[in-house]
Structures are given as C-alpha cells and as structure tokens.
C-alpha positions as semicolon CSV with decimal commas, in nm:
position;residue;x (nm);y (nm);z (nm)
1;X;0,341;8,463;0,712
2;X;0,485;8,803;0,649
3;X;0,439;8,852;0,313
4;X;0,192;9,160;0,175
5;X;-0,020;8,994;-0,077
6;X;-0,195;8,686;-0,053
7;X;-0,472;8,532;-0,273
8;X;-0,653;8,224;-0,146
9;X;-0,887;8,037;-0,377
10;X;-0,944;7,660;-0,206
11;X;-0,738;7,461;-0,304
12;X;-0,530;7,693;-0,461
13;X;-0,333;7,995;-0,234
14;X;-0,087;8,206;-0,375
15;X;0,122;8,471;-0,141
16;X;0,336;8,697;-0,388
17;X;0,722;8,667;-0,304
18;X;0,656;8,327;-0,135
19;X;0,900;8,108;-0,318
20;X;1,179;8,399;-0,362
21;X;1,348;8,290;-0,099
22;X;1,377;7,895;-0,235
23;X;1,447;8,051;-0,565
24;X;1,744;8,225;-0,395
25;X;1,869;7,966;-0,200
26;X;1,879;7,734;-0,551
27;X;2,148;7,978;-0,663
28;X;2,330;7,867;-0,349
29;X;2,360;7,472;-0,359
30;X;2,091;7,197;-0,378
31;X;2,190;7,170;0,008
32;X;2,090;7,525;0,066
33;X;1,775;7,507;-0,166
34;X;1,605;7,139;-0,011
35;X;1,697;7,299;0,363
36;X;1,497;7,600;0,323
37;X;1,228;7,388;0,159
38;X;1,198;7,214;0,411
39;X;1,170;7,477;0,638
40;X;0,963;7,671;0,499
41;X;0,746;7,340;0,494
42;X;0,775;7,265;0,875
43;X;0,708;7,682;0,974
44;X;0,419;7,611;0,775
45;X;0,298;7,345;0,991
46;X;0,403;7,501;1,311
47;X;0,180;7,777;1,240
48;X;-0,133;7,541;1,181
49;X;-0,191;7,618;0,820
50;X;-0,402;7,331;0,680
51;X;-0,220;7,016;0,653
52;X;-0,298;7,036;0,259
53;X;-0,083;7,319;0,251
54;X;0,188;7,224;0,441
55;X;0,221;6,974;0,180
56;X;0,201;7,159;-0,096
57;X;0,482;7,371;0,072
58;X;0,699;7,005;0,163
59;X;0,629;6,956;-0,235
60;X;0,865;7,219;-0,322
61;X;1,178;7,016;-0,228
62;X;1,121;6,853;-0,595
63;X;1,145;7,137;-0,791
64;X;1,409;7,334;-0,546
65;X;1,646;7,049;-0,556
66;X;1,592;6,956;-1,009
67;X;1,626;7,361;-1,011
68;X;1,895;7,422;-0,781
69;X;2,154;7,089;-0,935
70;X;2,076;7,229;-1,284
71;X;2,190;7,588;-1,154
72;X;2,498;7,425;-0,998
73;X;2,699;7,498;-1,297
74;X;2,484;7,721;-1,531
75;X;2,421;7,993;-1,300
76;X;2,599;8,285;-1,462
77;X;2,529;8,189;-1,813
78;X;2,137;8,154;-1,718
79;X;2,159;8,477;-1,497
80;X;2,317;8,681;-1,801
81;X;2,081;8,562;-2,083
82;X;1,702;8,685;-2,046
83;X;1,569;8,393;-2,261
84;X;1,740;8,121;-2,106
85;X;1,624;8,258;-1,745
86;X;1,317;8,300;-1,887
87;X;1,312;7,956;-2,022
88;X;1,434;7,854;-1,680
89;X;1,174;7,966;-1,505
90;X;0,892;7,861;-1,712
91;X;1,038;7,499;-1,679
92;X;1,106;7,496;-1,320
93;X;0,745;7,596;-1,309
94;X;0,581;7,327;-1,473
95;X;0,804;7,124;-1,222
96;X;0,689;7,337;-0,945
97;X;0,291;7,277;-1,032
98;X;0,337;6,906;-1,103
99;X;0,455;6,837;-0,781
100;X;0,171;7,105;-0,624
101;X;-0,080;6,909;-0,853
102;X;-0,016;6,589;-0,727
103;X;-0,037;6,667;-0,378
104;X;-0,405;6,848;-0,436
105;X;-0,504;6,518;-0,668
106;X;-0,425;6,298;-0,383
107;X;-0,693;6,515;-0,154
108;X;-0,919;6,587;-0,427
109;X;-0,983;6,216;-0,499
110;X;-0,998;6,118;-0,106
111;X;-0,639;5,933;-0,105
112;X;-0,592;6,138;0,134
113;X;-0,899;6,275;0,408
114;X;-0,906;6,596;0,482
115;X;-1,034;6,822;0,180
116;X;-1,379;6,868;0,057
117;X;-1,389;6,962;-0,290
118;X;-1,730;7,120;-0,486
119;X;-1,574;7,193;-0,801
120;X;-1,444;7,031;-1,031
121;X;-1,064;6,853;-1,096
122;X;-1,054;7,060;-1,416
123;X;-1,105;7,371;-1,248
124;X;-0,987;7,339;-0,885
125;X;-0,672;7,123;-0,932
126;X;-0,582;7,181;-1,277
127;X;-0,632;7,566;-1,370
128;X;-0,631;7,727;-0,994
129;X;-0,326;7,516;-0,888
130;X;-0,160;7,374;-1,205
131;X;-0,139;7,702;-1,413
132;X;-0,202;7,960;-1,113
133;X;0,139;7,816;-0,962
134;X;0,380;7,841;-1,293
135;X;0,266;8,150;-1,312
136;X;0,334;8,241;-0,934
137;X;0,663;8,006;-1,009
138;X;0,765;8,294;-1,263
139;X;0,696;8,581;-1,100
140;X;0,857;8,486;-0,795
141;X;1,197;8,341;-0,978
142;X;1,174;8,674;-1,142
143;X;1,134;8,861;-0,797
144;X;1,453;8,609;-0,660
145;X;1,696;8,686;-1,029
146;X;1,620;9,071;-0,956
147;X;1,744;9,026;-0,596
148;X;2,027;8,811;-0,681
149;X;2,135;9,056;-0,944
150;X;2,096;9,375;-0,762
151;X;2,357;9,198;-0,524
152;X;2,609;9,151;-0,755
153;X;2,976;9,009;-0,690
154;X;2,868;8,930;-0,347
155;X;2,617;8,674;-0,393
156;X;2,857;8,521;-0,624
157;X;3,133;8,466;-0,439
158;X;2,953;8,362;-0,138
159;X;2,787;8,097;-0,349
160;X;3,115;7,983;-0,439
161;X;3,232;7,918;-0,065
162;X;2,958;7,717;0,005
C-alpha cells in the first residue's frame, strides 16, 4: 500500500519492491518467510483489494516457503556467488508465477466467479502474469539481496538466533 511504483494491467499488477520484504524474511526461516506471506495476504484483504489479488498475494506462501527451506542452509554460499543468486532468483521466479498463474487460470476459466476476462489466456494469464511476475520476482529478490547485504554481520547473526 505504500510502495512508489505500481503498474496495473488486469489481471496482472505489479508494485516495485512488493515481494522484498518476503524475499527478506526467506533469509530468516521458512517460519519467518510463510508468516509474512501470509500477512501480507490478509493486509491485502483488509484493505479490500480484489479478492483475485488477495489470492495471488496468499499464493506466495508456495514459493516463500520452497525458497526460504532451500536458503536454510545455502544462504551464504548463494549470497556470495552472483550466478548462483542469480540462478536463484530466476528459479524462485518461475515458482513464484506458477503459483500466480494458477490462481488467475482458475478466474480466467470461471472456476472461480469473480473476473471478467476480454483477452485472451495467452496474453492476459500467460505473458502479463506468467513472465511479468519472474521478472518482478527478480528484481525484487535483487532489491531484498542488496538490502540483506548492505546489512552485513547483523542480518546474519540474527538469522542464526532465530
């Protein structure tokens, strides 16, 4: 609700920075990452955003919690090597649209009332939500490694203690 940039294209919406703080939790614990998930889901709902969306945003306890038990152990090594972040990220974004995907498919094709689509599944599920969110997924796991770094020691050792 705070963030600066937002883009919305029905069915797709994409608010820059959205996801850095799910990304950041994931360097935490898979406790820490499905809990603010899940948060973020239900302020989405208490602020009346369009039930589609508030499931899109529920969606995101898949990929937080695959992302966040494969960082349990890796996250140094993945933090210190650009390609393996990078490979990270790209990953955790395919995970991150498959789950949006199949919450838009199950409005698109009326399994669940509620969304009126014009345009096509090609277009409107597949290249505004499928490959519009790995590349938000990216750029926001970018924006959440940059923060995490910049913080150093810190962030480490807290992430340890919990």
């Amino acid at each position: 609700m705070v963030m600066p940039i937002k883009v919305l294209i029905e069915p797709a919406s994409f608010t820059l920075a959205s996801h850095v703080p799910i990304f950041f939790a994931m360097f935490f614990s898979p406790a820490v990452a499905v809990s603010v998930s899940i948060g973020s889901a239900v302020g989405f709902l208490l602020a009346g955003f369009p039930i589609i969306i508030t499931l899109r945003a529920l969606s995101h306890v898949v990929f937080a919690l695959i992302g966040a038990l494969y960082l349990r152990n890796r996250r140094e090594s993945l933090l210190a090597s650009p390609m393996k972040s990078q490979f990270f990220s790209f990953w955790i974004g395919l995970i991150h649209a498959m789950a949006e995907v199949t919450v838009v498919s199950l409005f698109f094709f009326g399994l669940i009332p509620g969304a009126d689509y014009q345009d096509g599944f090609f277009y409107a599920v597949f290249l505004l939500v499928g490959v519009g969110t790995v590349i938000h997924s990216m750029v926001d796991f970018f924006l959440a490694q940059v923060v995490w770094k910049s913080l150093g020691r810190r962030m480490t050792r807290l992430a340890k203690q919990i």
